[in-house]
Amino acid sequence: MSEEGIEVPRALASGPSAFIPAKELLIEGLNQDILVESFLSLGRVDHLTMVMALHPSYLSCFLRTQHALFELDGPLPRDWRHYVSVMAAARHHCSYMVQQHSKAFLEAGGDKSWLSGIKHAPVKLRSLHTLNKLLAHRPWLITQQHIQELVCAGAEPRWSLAELIHAVILMAHTHSLCSFVWGCGLNPEPDHIGGYAFHPPSPSHIPRSPHSPAHEDSRPELVDGAVEVEVLMKRMVELQQQQEEEECTQEEMVTRFERQRSESIPTAVVRGAPPELVLGLVEEPEFRYEDFAPRGEQSPSTMRAQDYSWEDHGFSLVQRLLPDMGQFLDEEFQVVSNLTYNRMAMHEDVDTYTLRKALWNYIHCLYGIRYDDYDYGSVNVLLERSLKVFVKTMACHPEQTTARIYHAFWRHFRHSEKVHANLIVMEARLQAALLYTLRSITAYIK
Amino acid sequence: MEKMSRVTTALGSSSITGRTMFCHLDAPANAISVCRDAAQVVVAGRNIFKIYALEEEQFVEKLNLRVGRKPSLNFSCADVMWHQMEENLLATAATNGAVVTWNLGKPSRNKQDQLFTEHKRTVNKVCFHPTEAYMLLSGSQDGFMKCFDLRKKESVSTFSGQSESVRDVQFSMKDYFTFAASFENGNVQLWDIRRPDRYERMFTAHTGPVFCCDWHPDDRGWLATGGRDKMVKVWDMTTNRAKEIYCVQTIASVARVKWRPEKKFHLATCSMMVDHNIYVWDIRRPFIPFATFEEHKDVTTGIVWRHQHDPHYLLSGSKDSTLYQHMFKDATRPVDKANPEGLCFGLMGDLAFAVNESLVSSDAGRKPYPGGDRRYPFFSFKKPNPTEQFAHVSSALSVFETDLDSSRMDWFVKTAQLYLLSGKPFTELCDHNATVAQELKRPQVRRVRTKIIIRITGTANLNVSAFSFSMKEMGPESRLERCKGESRPDNVHLDLTSFPENEETEGSDGPTEYMFGDAELDDDDLYPMEHDNQTVPEEPVYTLPPEAFQLRHEIIDNPSAPEHLQQDKADSPHVSGNEAEVACLTPIESFSLISISQPLYSPHLHASFFCPIVREMLSHYAERGDVQMAVSVLIVLGERIRKEIDDLTQEHWYMSYIDLLQRFELWNVSNDVIKLSTCSAITCLNQTSTTLHINCSNCKRPMSNKGWICDRCRQCASACAVCHHVVKGLFVWCQGCSHGGHLEHIMNWLKNNSHCPAGCGHLCEYT
């Protein structure tokens, strides 16, 4: 063909992820079944699935949710569902997700012009803008009024509650998935823009796979790193034992929570302009995450986990408005919170519960959700600074995740363990965003 | 006051009086509890912890237990309980995992007595032993239950539920040592307080969390549980296996359940989400609440009967920051508002009608239902107080059967099956359907079909001259049929437009002249209608006309239809007789007329001329109850007419027709209709529930993973009976013997054989 003057595109990426070497992903043979299944149902195995397949039990329930969300019966038409996801992904400049859903949108019979800019989409979809923006960056600002504007009788165009909740779940799901995509450094699919080239990459361009230098860097620190794991393990054990002995005052607990949430974790300041692809799909691109309570300011009141929880309240509401969806999400949350292989880096038989809990609660803390029965002091003990940098970047500014941040934390952990951390962040983020919205909806229908 | 005195005697010296009343709290309540003598109530929440005295006319704040400038999280209560023996003793469960006891007898402002911080997570529930002064039980989110002896500094025993969080713990009222615990994963466990190592018994009560449980105050074996699955279940625990004896389906997740004192079958519930009311159920009548309290504006979080032997006073606290005392006599009785009449049509036009007996008793001459007199007396026990039981409801059920001959629906089934809706050229379709109608003796319908042929082919003719051939061919034929079956008005408009001489021919017939000016549709229908009106009185009174069979979906967009159409029958098989004499036009004559006239009138007639008439005709048919006609014509005409009728109307027609077809179990036809319809709302019906669940033919269990291999027995489930290989792809099987295989193989096999290829001897049938 090249002789006929047609340029043949080549895939650029050397594997699904820019952070994780391809061989790490494919050796683990356990995930074969689930990959076969997802291939059969989707017709392809995309990079996202390949990386998630490191945790097959999660992947299977993730695929179920995804299927229910996009394919099964629901109040929104199929092309709309994908367009809502496109809108959501664009907020995080995630061209991977934008392209995946754009394609699906066209396959579902969507109107091509919508993809060239949000201004071509129906007013009804555009009216989701505020909610989309808040959900992505500052869900705690969502109030009853936002819901009312979309749902109340006079609203034009009017959303039904079922439609709205479907859209909300789609958006929150996509936002958190963007975190995962960025956090795992997923390479573009071969058919994506940036995923192929017509010329073989020049030699100087080759070391773009950023993991190799990082690996070399870490060698000299091997001893140091090994010690780190030991220390972490010791702390976890200590924490489990001491919890009963030490009783700290109310003030101390509050301060600890406040400290976590206002601690300044330097997330990259550089805000790259959004890629061209998503430019037309974002309104107000400058609206970003801001610390829940910037120092010295009167903070919005924290949300108490005991007052509005997923198990007691959120589930029932979703289940009521969008039957079965609550069940799927509930399963997803449960799988993530129980997922463990009882090992850490090179150690086997470790109870990682405290570590997982600390991660989960740290994310919720970043989003202003507080657990009365959790001592936020342990977050500091368990989560090293580099991990916090990664987690906060990924949860709050996912588009700024870099290979350096990814490689800086947990240097002696397996990649699969880092992906596990990614999953926890992603689900915690999803739940936090959903809780705020569902609480507003509850307040609205009251 | 008569009731009051009765209450007083029941309770001995401590008489309770009061009225429905409420007071504002400063903050949302999470739980409430009353002291034993029913004179005070404690309210606890995240930001409130107060004791109120219950006085005759109002609540009076007695004590604020929340002291200190910045109260600690120990004051943030998830639950509270007042000891039923010691009136100074309270216990609270704090959201930070502390269990706190309070001694009201303390002289200082801070009444905090003991503090146990053994739980790692939020404590959901505390419970005092009903008779023992020092025994306290707690259940926490961390999955443990702890039993405290209040004379000691720490717990005396810890019970591990081995699962997720404990949502409720309750000491049995009768068994000294037993308590029940309910869990987030849907289980309920029974423990012996002396044996912390292992539960006595466990069973799954609900899907999803069990938020609450309550032992029956009198009956030792009964435990009520409520869960997120919106159910309240009553379990008999006396048998070896916990047996579900009653089940009440509510409309929201059940947050609390409390048996009503002195009423064996009553219990009160409130919900955690969405629904703010408190319901009192009679568990024997689970479909309608016995009483409802609708005062709260936000979810009710705590309910408690004021006195353990008085069923008339209920206290409740809510997220809306109010505390209520409800008088039972002020409750709403939903049953009073319920509609005791029911009406339903059967498939073949029968009508069942259930009505309160008192209303029909005078109605003599009712034909009793052959199946016996169906009367359902629900309650017959007698008690002096009528407000304490459900109204005596007994309904009479009458079934009216339709006269078999006059309104059989056979024609519906037959036509549905025989009509061809697609797959052939337009004219043939019309032709075929006309013949079908003719065979089924529905000339009027047939007429319409033929008429349409003429119109539309005429229309086509205008645009494409090549069509004139088919027109010529069709014209005489249909004309011929028309004349045979009568229905002269059909030609009226053709004649009117271009054939004055033809009009003269027809003019010999009186009625025609009169109709000329009208829309043709009306002419067409007035005829049979007049005729029918005469026949109606002859029919038995209880006979139902078929259009009653249709759902009330018709959209009135044909205002010209006379009102008496409503009682008209959709179609009468005997129209023609009356008008037979007008079949005077000879086929030949009309043949010549039409073929000649072709070029003449085509300039005048084009699509927009016909469409309004067809549209009116269709809506007329639909309105008269014959959606079959409307939909079939709609499908056959397709694009030609679709734009003329608004989508909503079309959708209505389609929906009703499909509904009818499905009730007649004409699945194939209904599927065809769905497929051929052009409404997006209809075609998407075929997109729903497209999953086919299959069981393994070997072990009979559902196959979850792949379609051809069973995970459990590792057997290839779907082997082809002919080639014995696994079928991946199209698998066809006989529904009689369930053997089957590759589509081609079975087709080949059946060319030469009629028995099942598996050798089972079944004479397989495939459609």
PDB file of C-alpha atoms in Angstrom, chain B residues 542-643:
ATOM      1  CA  TYR B 542     -74.945  -7.599  30.116  1.00  0.00           C
ATOM      2  CA  THR B 543     -73.327  -8.145  26.798  1.00  0.00           C
ATOM      3  CA  LEU B 544     -70.381  -5.938  26.290  1.00  0.00           C
ATOM      4  CA  PRO B 545     -69.627  -4.350  23.020  1.00  0.00           C
ATOM      5  CA  PRO B 546     -66.128  -5.138  21.892  1.00  0.00           C
ATOM      6  CA  GLU B 547     -64.807  -1.641  22.028  1.00  0.00           C
ATOM      7  CA  ALA B 548     -65.096  -1.724  25.738  1.00  0.00           C
ATOM      8  CA  PHE B 549     -62.344  -4.178  25.365  1.00  0.00           C
ATOM      9  CA  GLN B 550     -59.985  -1.574  24.122  1.00  0.00           C
ATOM     10  CA  LEU B 551     -58.094   0.432  26.601  1.00  0.00           C
ATOM     11  CA  ARG B 552     -59.304   3.946  26.897  1.00  0.00           C
ATOM     12  CA  HIS B 553     -56.582   5.323  24.791  1.00  0.00           C
ATOM     13  CA  GLU B 554     -58.375   6.771  21.839  1.00  0.00           C
ATOM     14  CA  ILE B 555     -57.563  10.253  20.965  1.00  0.00           C
ATOM     15  CA  ILE B 556     -60.476  12.239  19.867  1.00  0.00           C
ATOM     16  CA  ASP B 557     -59.363  13.886  16.732  1.00  0.00           C
ATOM     17  CA  ASN B 558     -62.347  13.085  14.720  1.00  0.00           C
ATOM     18  CA  PRO B 559     -64.942  15.414  16.080  1.00  0.00           C
ATOM     19  CA  SER B 560     -67.279  14.690  13.240  1.00  0.00           C
ATOM     20  CA  ALA B 561     -67.999  11.220  14.515  1.00  0.00           C
ATOM     21  CA  PRO B 562     -71.499  11.127  15.910  1.00  0.00           C
ATOM     22  CA  GLU B 563     -71.804  10.375  19.553  1.00  0.00           C
ATOM     23  CA  HIS B 564     -73.797   7.283  19.291  1.00  0.00           C
ATOM     24  CA  LEU B 565     -70.807   5.671  17.677  1.00  0.00           C
ATOM     25  CA  GLN B 566     -69.616   4.949  21.154  1.00  0.00           C
ATOM     26  CA  GLN B 567     -72.146   2.258  21.650  1.00  0.00           C
ATOM     27  CA  ASP B 568     -71.728   0.987  18.210  1.00  0.00           C
ATOM     28  CA  LYS B 569     -70.079  -2.270  17.593  1.00  0.00           C
ATOM     29  CA  ALA B 570     -66.724  -2.108  16.016  1.00  0.00           C
ATOM     30  CA  ASP B 571     -67.742  -4.006  13.009  1.00  0.00           C
ATOM     31  CA  SER B 572     -70.719  -5.944  12.126  1.00  0.00           C
ATOM     32  CA  PRO B 573     -70.525  -9.049  10.071  1.00  0.00           C
ATOM     33  CA  HIS B 574     -73.884  -8.476   8.536  1.00  0.00           C
ATOM     34  CA  VAL B 575     -73.710  -5.128   6.912  1.00  0.00           C
ATOM     35  CA  SER B 576     -73.977  -6.166   3.405  1.00  0.00           C
ATOM     36  CA  GLY B 577     -77.372  -7.777   3.397  1.00  0.00           C
ATOM     37  CA  ASN B 578     -79.128  -4.516   3.803  1.00  0.00           C
ATOM     38  CA  GLU B 579     -77.474  -2.929   0.894  1.00  0.00           C
ATOM     39  CA  ALA B 580     -77.072  -5.786  -1.432  1.00  0.00           C
ATOM     40  CA  GLU B 581     -79.457  -4.387  -3.938  1.00  0.00           C
ATOM     41  CA  VAL B 582     -77.085  -1.641  -4.876  1.00  0.00           C
ATOM     42  CA  ALA B 583     -74.660  -4.035  -6.432  1.00  0.00           C
ATOM     43  CA  CYS B 584     -76.141  -2.992  -9.675  1.00  0.00           C
ATOM     44  CA  LEU B 585     -73.114  -1.610 -11.327  1.00  0.00           C
ATOM     45  CA  THR B 586     -71.698  -4.156 -13.583  1.00  0.00           C
ATOM     46  CA  PRO B 587     -68.094  -4.948 -13.204  1.00  0.00           C
ATOM     47  CA  ILE B 588     -67.514  -4.378 -16.836  1.00  0.00           C
ATOM     48  CA  GLU B 589     -68.917  -0.968 -16.735  1.00  0.00           C
ATOM     49  CA  SER B 590     -66.741   0.207 -13.961  1.00  0.00           C
ATOM     50  CA  PHE B 591     -63.788  -1.446 -15.505  1.00  0.00           C
ATOM     51  CA  SER B 592     -64.113   0.575 -18.592  1.00  0.00           C
ATOM     52  CA  LEU B 593     -64.795   3.673 -16.705  1.00  0.00           C
ATOM     53  CA  ILE B 594     -61.743   3.526 -14.655  1.00  0.00           C
ATOM     54  CA  SER B 595     -59.344   2.458 -17.257  1.00  0.00           C
ATOM     55  CA  ILE B 596     -60.442   5.200 -19.476  1.00  0.00           C
ATOM     56  CA  SER B 597     -60.595   7.828 -16.914  1.00  0.00           C
ATOM     57  CA  GLN B 598     -57.095   7.281 -15.763  1.00  0.00           C
ATOM     58  CA  PRO B 599     -55.395  10.187 -17.453  1.00  0.00           C
ATOM     59  CA  LEU B 600     -58.332  12.379 -16.878  1.00  0.00           C
ATOM     60  CA  TYR B 601     -58.532  12.614 -13.187  1.00  0.00           C
ATOM     61  CA  SER B 602     -55.011  12.043 -12.146  1.00  0.00           C
ATOM     62  CA  PRO B 603     -54.078  15.714 -12.342  1.00  0.00           C
ATOM     63  CA  HIS B 604     -56.645  16.540  -9.742  1.00  0.00           C
ATOM     64  CA  LEU B 605     -55.718  13.911  -7.278  1.00  0.00           C
ATOM     65  CA  HIS B 606     -52.502  13.832  -5.407  1.00  0.00           C
ATOM     66  CA  ALA B 607     -51.245  12.613  -2.114  1.00  0.00           C
ATOM     67  CA  SER B 608     -52.196  15.586  -0.061  1.00  0.00           C
ATOM     68  CA  PHE B 609     -55.729  15.180  -1.211  1.00  0.00           C
ATOM     69  CA  PHE B 610     -56.083  11.662   0.018  1.00  0.00           C
ATOM     70  CA  CYS B 611     -54.087  11.785   3.156  1.00  0.00           C
ATOM     71  CA  PRO B 612     -56.464  13.799   5.307  1.00  0.00           C
ATOM     72  CA  ILE B 613     -59.245  11.445   4.402  1.00  0.00           C
ATOM     73  CA  VAL B 614     -57.246   8.369   5.169  1.00  0.00           C
ATOM     74  CA  ARG B 615     -56.122   9.945   8.377  1.00  0.00           C
ATOM     75  CA  GLU B 616     -59.620  10.712   9.454  1.00  0.00           C
ATOM     76  CA  MET B 617     -60.683   7.280   8.589  1.00  0.00           C
ATOM     77  CA  LEU B 618     -57.919   5.744  10.654  1.00  0.00           C
ATOM     78  CA  SER B 619     -58.564   7.814  13.707  1.00  0.00           C
ATOM     79  CA  HIS B 620     -62.188   7.023  13.313  1.00  0.00           C
ATOM     80  CA  TYR B 621     -61.473   3.331  13.352  1.00  0.00           C
ATOM     81  CA  ALA B 622     -59.167   3.660  16.296  1.00  0.00           C
ATOM     82  CA  GLU B 623     -61.746   5.565  18.171  1.00  0.00           C
ATOM     83  CA  ARG B 624     -64.327   2.979  17.525  1.00  0.00           C
ATOM     84  CA  GLY B 625     -62.069   0.421  19.063  1.00  0.00           C
ATOM     85  CA  ASP B 626     -60.574  -1.172  16.022  1.00  0.00           C
ATOM     86  CA  VAL B 627     -56.928  -0.346  16.455  1.00  0.00           C
ATOM     87  CA  GLN B 628     -56.110  -3.405  14.467  1.00  0.00           C
ATOM     88  CA  MET B 629     -57.441  -1.717  11.416  1.00  0.00           C
ATOM     89  CA  ALA B 630     -55.710   1.535  12.145  1.00  0.00           C
ATOM     90  CA  VAL B 631     -52.355  -0.014  12.832  1.00  0.00           C
ATOM     91  CA  SER B 632     -52.427  -2.417   9.912  1.00  0.00           C
ATOM     92  CA  VAL B 633     -53.254   0.319   7.500  1.00  0.00           C
ATOM     93  CA  LEU B 634     -50.624   2.492   9.068  1.00  0.00           C
ATOM     94  CA  ILE B 635     -47.976  -0.126   8.581  1.00  0.00           C
ATOM     95  CA  VAL B 636     -48.986  -1.073   5.070  1.00  0.00           C
ATOM     96  CA  LEU B 637     -49.138   2.508   3.932  1.00  0.00           C
ATOM     97  CA  GLY B 638     -45.881   3.284   5.669  1.00  0.00           C
ATOM     98  CA  GLU B 639     -44.324   6.513   4.546  1.00  0.00           C
ATOM     99  CA  ARG B 640     -47.331   7.472   2.523  1.00  0.00           C
ATOM    100  CA  ILE B 641     -49.394   8.303   5.531  1.00  0.00           C
ATOM    101  CA  ARG B 642     -47.048   8.414   8.451  1.00  0.00           C
ATOM    102  CA  LYS B 643     -46.359  12.099   8.365  1.00  0.00           C
TER     103      LYS B 643
END
